[in-house]
PDB file of C-alpha atoms and ligand atoms in Angstrom:
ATOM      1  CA  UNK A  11    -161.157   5.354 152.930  1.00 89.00           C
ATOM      2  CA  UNK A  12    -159.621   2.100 151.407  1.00 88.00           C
ATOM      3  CA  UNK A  13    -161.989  -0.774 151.872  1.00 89.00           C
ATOM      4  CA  UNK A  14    -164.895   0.505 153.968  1.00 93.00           C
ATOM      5  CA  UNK A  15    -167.051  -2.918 153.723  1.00 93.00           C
ATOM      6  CA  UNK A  16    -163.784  -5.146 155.386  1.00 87.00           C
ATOM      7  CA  UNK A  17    -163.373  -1.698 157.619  1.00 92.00           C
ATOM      8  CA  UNK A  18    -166.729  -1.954 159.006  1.00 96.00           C
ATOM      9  CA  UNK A  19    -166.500  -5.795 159.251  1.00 95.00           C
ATOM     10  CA  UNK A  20    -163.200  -5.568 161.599  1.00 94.00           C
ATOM     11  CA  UNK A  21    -164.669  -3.017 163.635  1.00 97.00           C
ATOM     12  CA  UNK A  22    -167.440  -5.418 163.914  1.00 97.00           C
ATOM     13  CA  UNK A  23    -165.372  -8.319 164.644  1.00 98.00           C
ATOM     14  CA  UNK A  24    -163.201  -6.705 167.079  1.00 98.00           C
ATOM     15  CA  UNK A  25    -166.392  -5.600 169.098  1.00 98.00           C
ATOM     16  CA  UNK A  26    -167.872  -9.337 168.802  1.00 98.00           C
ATOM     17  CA  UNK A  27    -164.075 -10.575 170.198  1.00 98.00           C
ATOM     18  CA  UNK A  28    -164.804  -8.494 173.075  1.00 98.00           C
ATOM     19  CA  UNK A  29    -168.144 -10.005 174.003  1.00 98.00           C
ATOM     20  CA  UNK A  30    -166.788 -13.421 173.521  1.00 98.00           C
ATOM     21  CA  UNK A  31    -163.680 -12.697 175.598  1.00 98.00           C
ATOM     22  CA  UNK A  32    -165.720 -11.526 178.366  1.00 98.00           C
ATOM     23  CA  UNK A  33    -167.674 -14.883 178.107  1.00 98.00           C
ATOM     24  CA  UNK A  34    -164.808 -16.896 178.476  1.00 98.00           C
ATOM     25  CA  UNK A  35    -163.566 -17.581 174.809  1.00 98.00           C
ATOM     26  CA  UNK A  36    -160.144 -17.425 173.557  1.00 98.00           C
ATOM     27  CA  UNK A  37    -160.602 -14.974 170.700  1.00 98.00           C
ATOM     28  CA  UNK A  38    -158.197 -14.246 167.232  1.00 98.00           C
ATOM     29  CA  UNK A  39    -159.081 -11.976 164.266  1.00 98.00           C
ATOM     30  CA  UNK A  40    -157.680 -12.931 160.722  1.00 98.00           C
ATOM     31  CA  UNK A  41    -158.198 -11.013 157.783  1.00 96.00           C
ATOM     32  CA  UNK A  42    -158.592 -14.148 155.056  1.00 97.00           C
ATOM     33  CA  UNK A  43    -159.450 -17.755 154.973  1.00 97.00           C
ATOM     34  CA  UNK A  44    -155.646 -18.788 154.261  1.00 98.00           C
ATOM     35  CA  UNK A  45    -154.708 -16.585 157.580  1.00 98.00           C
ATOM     36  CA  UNK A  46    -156.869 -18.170 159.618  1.00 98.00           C
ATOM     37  CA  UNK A  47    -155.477 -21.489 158.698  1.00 98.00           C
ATOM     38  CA  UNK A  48    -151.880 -20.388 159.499  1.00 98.00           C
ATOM     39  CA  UNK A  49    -153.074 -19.499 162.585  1.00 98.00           C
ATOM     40  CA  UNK A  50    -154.631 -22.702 163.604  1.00 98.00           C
ATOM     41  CA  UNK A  51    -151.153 -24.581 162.352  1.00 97.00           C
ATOM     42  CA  UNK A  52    -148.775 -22.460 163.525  1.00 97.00           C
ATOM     43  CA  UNK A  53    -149.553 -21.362 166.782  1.00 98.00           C
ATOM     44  CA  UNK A  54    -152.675 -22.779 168.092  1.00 98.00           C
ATOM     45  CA  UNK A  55    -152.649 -26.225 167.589  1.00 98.00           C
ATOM     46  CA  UNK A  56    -149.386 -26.128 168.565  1.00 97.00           C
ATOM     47  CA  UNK A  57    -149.697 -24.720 172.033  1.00 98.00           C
ATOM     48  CA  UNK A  58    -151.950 -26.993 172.402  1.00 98.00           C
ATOM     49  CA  UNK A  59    -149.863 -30.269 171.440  1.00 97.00           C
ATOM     50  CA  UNK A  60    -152.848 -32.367 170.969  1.00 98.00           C
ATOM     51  CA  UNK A  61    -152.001 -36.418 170.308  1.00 97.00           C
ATOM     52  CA  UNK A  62    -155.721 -36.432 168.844  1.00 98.00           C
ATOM     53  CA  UNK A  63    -157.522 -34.669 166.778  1.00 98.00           C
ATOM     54  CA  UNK A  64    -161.508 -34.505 164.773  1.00 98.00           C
ATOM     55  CA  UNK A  65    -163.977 -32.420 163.561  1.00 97.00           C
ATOM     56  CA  UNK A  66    -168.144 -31.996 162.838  1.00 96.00           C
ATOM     57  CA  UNK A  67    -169.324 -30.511 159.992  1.00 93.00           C
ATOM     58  CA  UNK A  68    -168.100 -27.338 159.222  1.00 94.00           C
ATOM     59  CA  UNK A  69    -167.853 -26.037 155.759  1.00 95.00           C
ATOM     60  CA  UNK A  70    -166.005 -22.981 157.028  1.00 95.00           C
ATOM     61  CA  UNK A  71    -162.975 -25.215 158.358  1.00 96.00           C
ATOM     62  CA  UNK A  72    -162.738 -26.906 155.130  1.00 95.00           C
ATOM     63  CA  UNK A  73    -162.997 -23.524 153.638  1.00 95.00           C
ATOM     64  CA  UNK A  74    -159.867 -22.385 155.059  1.00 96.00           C
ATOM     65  CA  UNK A  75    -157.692 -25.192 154.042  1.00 96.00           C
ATOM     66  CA  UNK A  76    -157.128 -26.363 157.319  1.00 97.00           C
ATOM     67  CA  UNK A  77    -158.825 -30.256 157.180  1.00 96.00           C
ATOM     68  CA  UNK A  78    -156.474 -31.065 154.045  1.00 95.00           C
ATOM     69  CA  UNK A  79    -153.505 -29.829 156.341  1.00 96.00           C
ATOM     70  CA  UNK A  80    -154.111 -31.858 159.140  1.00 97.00           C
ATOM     71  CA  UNK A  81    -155.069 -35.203 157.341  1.00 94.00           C
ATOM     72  CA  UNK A  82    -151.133 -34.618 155.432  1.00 93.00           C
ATOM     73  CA  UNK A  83    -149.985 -34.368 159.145  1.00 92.00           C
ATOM     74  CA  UNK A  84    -148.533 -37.724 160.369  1.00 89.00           C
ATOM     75  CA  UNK A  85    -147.790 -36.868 163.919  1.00 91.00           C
ATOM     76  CA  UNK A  86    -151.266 -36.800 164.956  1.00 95.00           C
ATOM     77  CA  UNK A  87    -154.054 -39.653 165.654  1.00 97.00           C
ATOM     78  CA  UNK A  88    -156.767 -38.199 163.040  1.00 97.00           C
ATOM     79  CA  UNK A  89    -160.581 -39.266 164.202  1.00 97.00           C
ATOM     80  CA  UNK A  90    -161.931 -38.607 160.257  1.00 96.00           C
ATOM     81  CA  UNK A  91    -165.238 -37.989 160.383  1.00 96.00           C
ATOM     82  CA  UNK A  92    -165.585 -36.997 157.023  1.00 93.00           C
ATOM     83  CA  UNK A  93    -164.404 -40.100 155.336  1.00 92.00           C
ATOM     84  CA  UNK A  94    -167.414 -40.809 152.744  1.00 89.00           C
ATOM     85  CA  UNK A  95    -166.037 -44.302 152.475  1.00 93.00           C
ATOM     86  CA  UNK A  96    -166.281 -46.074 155.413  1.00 95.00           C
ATOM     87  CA  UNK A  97    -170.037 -47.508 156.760  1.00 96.00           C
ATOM     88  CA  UNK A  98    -172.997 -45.678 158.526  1.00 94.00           C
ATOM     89  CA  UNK A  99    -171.482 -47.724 161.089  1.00 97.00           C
ATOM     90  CA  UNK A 100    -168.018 -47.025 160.912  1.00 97.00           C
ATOM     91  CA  UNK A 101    -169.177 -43.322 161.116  1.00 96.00           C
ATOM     92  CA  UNK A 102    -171.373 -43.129 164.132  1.00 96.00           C
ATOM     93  CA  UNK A 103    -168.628 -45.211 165.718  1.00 97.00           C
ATOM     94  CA  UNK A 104    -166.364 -42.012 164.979  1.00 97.00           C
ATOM     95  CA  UNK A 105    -168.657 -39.630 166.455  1.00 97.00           C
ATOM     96  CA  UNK A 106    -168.736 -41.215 169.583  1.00 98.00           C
ATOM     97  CA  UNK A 107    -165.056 -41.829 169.323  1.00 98.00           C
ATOM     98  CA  UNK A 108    -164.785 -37.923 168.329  1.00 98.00           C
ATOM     99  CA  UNK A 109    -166.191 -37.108 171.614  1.00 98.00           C
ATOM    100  CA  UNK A 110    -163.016 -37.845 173.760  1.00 97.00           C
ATOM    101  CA  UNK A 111    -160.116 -36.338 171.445  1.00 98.00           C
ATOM    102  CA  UNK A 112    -157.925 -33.508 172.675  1.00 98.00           C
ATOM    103  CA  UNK A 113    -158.470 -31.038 169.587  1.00 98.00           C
ATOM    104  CA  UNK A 114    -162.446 -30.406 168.080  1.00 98.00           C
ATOM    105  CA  UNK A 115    -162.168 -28.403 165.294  1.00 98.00           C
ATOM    106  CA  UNK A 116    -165.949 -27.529 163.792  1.00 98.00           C
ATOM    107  CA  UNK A 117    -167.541 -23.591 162.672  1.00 97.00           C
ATOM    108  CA  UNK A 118    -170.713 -22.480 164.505  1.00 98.00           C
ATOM    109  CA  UNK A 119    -173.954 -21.494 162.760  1.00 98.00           C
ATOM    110  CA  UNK A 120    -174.314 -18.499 164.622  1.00 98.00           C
ATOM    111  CA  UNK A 121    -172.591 -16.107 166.772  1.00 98.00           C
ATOM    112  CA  UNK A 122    -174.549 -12.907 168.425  1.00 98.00           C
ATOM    113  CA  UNK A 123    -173.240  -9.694 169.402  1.00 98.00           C
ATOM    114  CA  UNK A 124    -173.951 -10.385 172.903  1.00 98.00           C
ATOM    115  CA  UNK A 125    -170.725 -12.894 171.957  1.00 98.00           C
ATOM    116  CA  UNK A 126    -173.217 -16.337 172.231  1.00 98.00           C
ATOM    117  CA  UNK A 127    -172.831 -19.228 169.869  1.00 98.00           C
ATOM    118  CA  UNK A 128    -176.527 -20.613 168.748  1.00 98.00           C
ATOM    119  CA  UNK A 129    -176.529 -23.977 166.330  1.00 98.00           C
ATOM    120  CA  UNK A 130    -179.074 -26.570 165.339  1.00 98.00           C
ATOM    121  CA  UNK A 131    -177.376 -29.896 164.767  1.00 97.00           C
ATOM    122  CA  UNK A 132    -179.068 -32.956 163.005  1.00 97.00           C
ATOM    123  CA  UNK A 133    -177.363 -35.950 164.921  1.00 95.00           C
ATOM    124  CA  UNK A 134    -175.632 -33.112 167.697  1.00 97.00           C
ATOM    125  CA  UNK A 135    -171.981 -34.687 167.503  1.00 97.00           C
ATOM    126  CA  UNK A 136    -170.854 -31.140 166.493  1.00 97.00           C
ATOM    127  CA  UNK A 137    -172.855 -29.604 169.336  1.00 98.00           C
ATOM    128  CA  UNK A 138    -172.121 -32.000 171.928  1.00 98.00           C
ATOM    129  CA  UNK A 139    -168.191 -31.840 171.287  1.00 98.00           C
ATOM    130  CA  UNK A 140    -168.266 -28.012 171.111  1.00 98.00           C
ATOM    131  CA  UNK A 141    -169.823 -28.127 175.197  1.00 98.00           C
ATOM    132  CA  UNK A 142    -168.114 -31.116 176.349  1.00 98.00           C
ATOM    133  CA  UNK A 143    -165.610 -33.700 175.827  1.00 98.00           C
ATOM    134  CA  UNK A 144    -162.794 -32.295 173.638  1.00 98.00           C
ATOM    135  CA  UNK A 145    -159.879 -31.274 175.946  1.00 98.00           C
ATOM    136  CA  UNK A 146    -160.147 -28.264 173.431  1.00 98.00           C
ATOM    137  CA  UNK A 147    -162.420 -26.521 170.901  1.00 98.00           C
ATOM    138  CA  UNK A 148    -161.270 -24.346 167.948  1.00 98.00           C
ATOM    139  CA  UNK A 149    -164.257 -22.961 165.893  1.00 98.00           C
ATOM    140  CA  UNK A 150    -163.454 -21.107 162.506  1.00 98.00           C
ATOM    141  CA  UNK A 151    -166.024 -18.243 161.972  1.00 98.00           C
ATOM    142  CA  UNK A 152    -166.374 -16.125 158.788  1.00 98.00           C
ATOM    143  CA  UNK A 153    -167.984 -12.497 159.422  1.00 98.00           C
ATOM    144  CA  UNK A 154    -171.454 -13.383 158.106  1.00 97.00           C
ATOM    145  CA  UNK A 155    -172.201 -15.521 161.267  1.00 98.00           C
ATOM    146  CA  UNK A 156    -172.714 -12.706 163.291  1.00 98.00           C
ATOM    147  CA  UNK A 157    -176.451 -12.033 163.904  1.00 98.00           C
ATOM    148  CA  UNK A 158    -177.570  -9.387 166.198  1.00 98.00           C
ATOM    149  CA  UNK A 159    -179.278 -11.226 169.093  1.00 98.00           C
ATOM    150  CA  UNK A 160    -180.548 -14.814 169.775  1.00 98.00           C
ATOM    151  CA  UNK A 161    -183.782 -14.361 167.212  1.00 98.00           C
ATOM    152  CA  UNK A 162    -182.118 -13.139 164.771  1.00 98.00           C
ATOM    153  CA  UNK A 163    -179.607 -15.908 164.793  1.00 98.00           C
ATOM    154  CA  UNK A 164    -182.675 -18.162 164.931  1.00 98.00           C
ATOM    155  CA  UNK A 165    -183.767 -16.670 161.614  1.00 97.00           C
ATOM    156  CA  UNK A 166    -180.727 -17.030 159.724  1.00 97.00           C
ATOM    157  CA  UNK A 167    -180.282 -20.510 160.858  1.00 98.00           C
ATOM    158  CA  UNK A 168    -184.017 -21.889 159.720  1.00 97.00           C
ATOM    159  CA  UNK A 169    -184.143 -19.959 156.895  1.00 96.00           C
ATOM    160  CA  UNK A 170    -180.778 -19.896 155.530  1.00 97.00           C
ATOM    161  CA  UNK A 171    -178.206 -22.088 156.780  1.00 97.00           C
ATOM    162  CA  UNK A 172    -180.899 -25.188 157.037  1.00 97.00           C
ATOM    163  CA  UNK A 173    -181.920 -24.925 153.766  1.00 98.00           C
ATOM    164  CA  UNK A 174    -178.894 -24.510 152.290  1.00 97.00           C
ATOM    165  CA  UNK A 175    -176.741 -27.153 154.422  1.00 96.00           C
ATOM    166  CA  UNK A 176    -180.044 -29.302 153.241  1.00 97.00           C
ATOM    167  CA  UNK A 177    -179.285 -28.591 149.531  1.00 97.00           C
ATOM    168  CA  UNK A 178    -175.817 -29.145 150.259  1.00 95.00           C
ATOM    169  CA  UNK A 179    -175.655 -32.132 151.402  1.00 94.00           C
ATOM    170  CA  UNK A 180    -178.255 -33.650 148.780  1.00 96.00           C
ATOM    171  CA  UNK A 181    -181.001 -34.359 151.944  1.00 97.00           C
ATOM    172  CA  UNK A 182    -184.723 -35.396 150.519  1.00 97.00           C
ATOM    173  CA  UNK A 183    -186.414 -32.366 152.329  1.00 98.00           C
ATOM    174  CA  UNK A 184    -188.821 -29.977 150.894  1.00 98.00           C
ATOM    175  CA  UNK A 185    -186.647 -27.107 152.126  1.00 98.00           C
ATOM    176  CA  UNK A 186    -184.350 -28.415 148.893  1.00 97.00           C
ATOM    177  CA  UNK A 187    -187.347 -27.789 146.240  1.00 97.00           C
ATOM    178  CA  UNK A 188    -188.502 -24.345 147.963  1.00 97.00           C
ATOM    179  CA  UNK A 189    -185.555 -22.780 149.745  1.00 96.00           C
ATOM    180  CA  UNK A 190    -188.052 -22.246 152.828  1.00 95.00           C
ATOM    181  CA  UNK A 191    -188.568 -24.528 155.783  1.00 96.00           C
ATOM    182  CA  UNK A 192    -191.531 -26.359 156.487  1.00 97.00           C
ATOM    183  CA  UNK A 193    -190.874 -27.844 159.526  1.00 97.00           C
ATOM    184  CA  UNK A 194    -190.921 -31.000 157.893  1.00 97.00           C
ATOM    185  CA  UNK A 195    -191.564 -34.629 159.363  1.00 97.00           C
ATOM    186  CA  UNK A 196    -188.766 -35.644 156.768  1.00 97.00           C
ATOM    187  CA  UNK A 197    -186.424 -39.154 157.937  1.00 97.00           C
ATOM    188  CA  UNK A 198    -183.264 -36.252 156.419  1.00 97.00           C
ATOM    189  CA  UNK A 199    -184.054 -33.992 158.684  1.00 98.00           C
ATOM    190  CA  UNK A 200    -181.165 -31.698 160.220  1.00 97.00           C
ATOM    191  CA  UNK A 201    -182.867 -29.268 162.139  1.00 98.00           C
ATOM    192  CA  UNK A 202    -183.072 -31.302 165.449  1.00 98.00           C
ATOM    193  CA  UNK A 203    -181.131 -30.043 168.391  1.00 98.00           C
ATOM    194  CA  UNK A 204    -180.847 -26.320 169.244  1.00 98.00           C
ATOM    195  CA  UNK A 205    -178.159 -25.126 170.948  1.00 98.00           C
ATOM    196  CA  UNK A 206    -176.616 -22.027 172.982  1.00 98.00           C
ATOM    197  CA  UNK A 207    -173.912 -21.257 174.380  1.00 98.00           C
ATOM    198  CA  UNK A 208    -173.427 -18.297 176.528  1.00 98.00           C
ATOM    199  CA  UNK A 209    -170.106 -19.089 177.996  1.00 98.00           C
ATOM    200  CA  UNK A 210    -166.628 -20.971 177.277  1.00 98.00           C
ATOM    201  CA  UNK A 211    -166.410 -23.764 180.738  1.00 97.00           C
ATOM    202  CA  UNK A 212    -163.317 -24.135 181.269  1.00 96.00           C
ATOM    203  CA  UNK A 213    -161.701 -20.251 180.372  1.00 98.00           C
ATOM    204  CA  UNK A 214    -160.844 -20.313 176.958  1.00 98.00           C
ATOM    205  CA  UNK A 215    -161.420 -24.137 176.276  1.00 98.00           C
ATOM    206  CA  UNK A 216    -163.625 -23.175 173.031  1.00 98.00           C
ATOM    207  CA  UNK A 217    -160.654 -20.825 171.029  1.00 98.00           C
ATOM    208  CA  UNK A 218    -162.912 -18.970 167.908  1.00 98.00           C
ATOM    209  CA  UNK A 219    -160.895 -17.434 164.725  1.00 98.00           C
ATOM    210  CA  UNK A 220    -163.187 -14.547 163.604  1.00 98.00           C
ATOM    211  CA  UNK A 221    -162.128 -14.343 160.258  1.00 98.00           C
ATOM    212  CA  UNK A 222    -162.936 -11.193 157.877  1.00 97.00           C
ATOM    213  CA  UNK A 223    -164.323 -12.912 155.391  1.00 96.00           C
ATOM    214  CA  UNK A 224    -167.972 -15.016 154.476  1.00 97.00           C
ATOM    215  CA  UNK A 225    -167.259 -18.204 155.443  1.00 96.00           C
ATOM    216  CA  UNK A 226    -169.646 -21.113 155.289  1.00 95.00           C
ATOM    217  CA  UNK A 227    -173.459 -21.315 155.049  1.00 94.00           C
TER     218      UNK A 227
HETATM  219  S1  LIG B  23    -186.986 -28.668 159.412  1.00 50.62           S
HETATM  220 FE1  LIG B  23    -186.921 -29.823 157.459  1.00 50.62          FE
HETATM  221  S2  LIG B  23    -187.727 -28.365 155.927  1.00 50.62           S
HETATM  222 FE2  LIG B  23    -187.127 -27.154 157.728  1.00 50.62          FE
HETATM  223  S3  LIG B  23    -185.033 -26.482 157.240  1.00 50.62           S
HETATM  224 FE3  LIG B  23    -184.915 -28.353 158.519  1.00 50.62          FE
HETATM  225  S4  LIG B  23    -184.719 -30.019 157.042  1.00 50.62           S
HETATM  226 FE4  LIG B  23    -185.486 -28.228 155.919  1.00 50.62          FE
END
């Protein structure tokens, strides 16, 4: 067999898109990072025909292309909440504003095979749009987010996807020095709001791109 690592990852996928589906998420299945993105501009955003668009932090939508697409688009009212210029202000004036767009695009830091999303969230902009809000949510999800149940997604995100977001993002956390969490007391923390959720409210609001690929932390 040709490619038996992205053969057992779409037979993986294709079984998560069922357990999602059955939870009320609109599913797709893309093979890269640049298919997923012609996806999103193609056909779903425009079925959608939102006026207004934003996004929370998601290094798997930037990964795709897809943010540098839409900020070239001038037919849509862009809420940019990555825009590293403006004020603290300015920003958390966004995120509120981001709340009440049409289109939320973000990734998820987790998604079991029971076909549940799980996140921790530092402010829980990202969190909040994903379960209410948005007229519509489209996540972009690279293979390795799949855990196997609800602890194991736990695990990943404390001990992986913290730290790393954490190093990322240049926080002053000891997770940054050692790599491991330490529950810290820390003013940068971003490990404050777990989330799950079992089920899309309305059908197929939340749309998820499984995409064959690692994507993200
Ligand atoms: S709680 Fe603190 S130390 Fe632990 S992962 Fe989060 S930011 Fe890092």
């Amino acid at each position: 067999m040709k490619n038996p690592i992205d053969n057992y990852w779409n037979l993986k996928l294709e079984a998560v898109k069922e357990s999602l589906e059955n939870n009320n998420f609109e599913v797709f299945i893309t093979d890269t990072a640049e298919a997923a993105k012609e996806l999103a501009l193609n056909e779903i955003i425009p079925s959608l025909n939102p006026q207004t668009v934003s996004w929370g932090g998601s290094m798997s939508f930037i990964g795709t292309g897809l943010f540098h697409a839409l900020m070239d688009k001038k037919d849509l009212t862009i809420i940019n909440t990555f825009d590293r210029k403006i004020s603290a202000e300015e920003m958390m004036e966004r995120r509120r504003q981001s709340l009440m767009v049409d289109l939320f695009i973000t990734g998820t830091n987790a998604v079991t095979e029971a076909g549940h999303l799980v996140n921790l969230d530092m402010m829980g902009n990202r969190v909040a749009a994903m379960m209410w809000g948005p007229r519509n949510v489209l996540l972009i999800v690279g293979r390795n987010k799949i855990c196997g149940d609800l602890e194991d997604a736990m695990v990943r995100i404390k001990n992986y996807a913290a730290p790393v977001n954490t190093m990322n993002l240049d926080k002053k956390t000891p997770c940054v020095k050692t790599g491991v969490c330490h529950d810290c007391a820390s003013p940068d923390r971003i490990c404050n709001y777990w989330t799950i959720i079992e089920k899309s409210f309305m059908k197929k609001r939340i749309k998820i791109v499984l995409v064959n690929q690692d994507m993200g932390f």
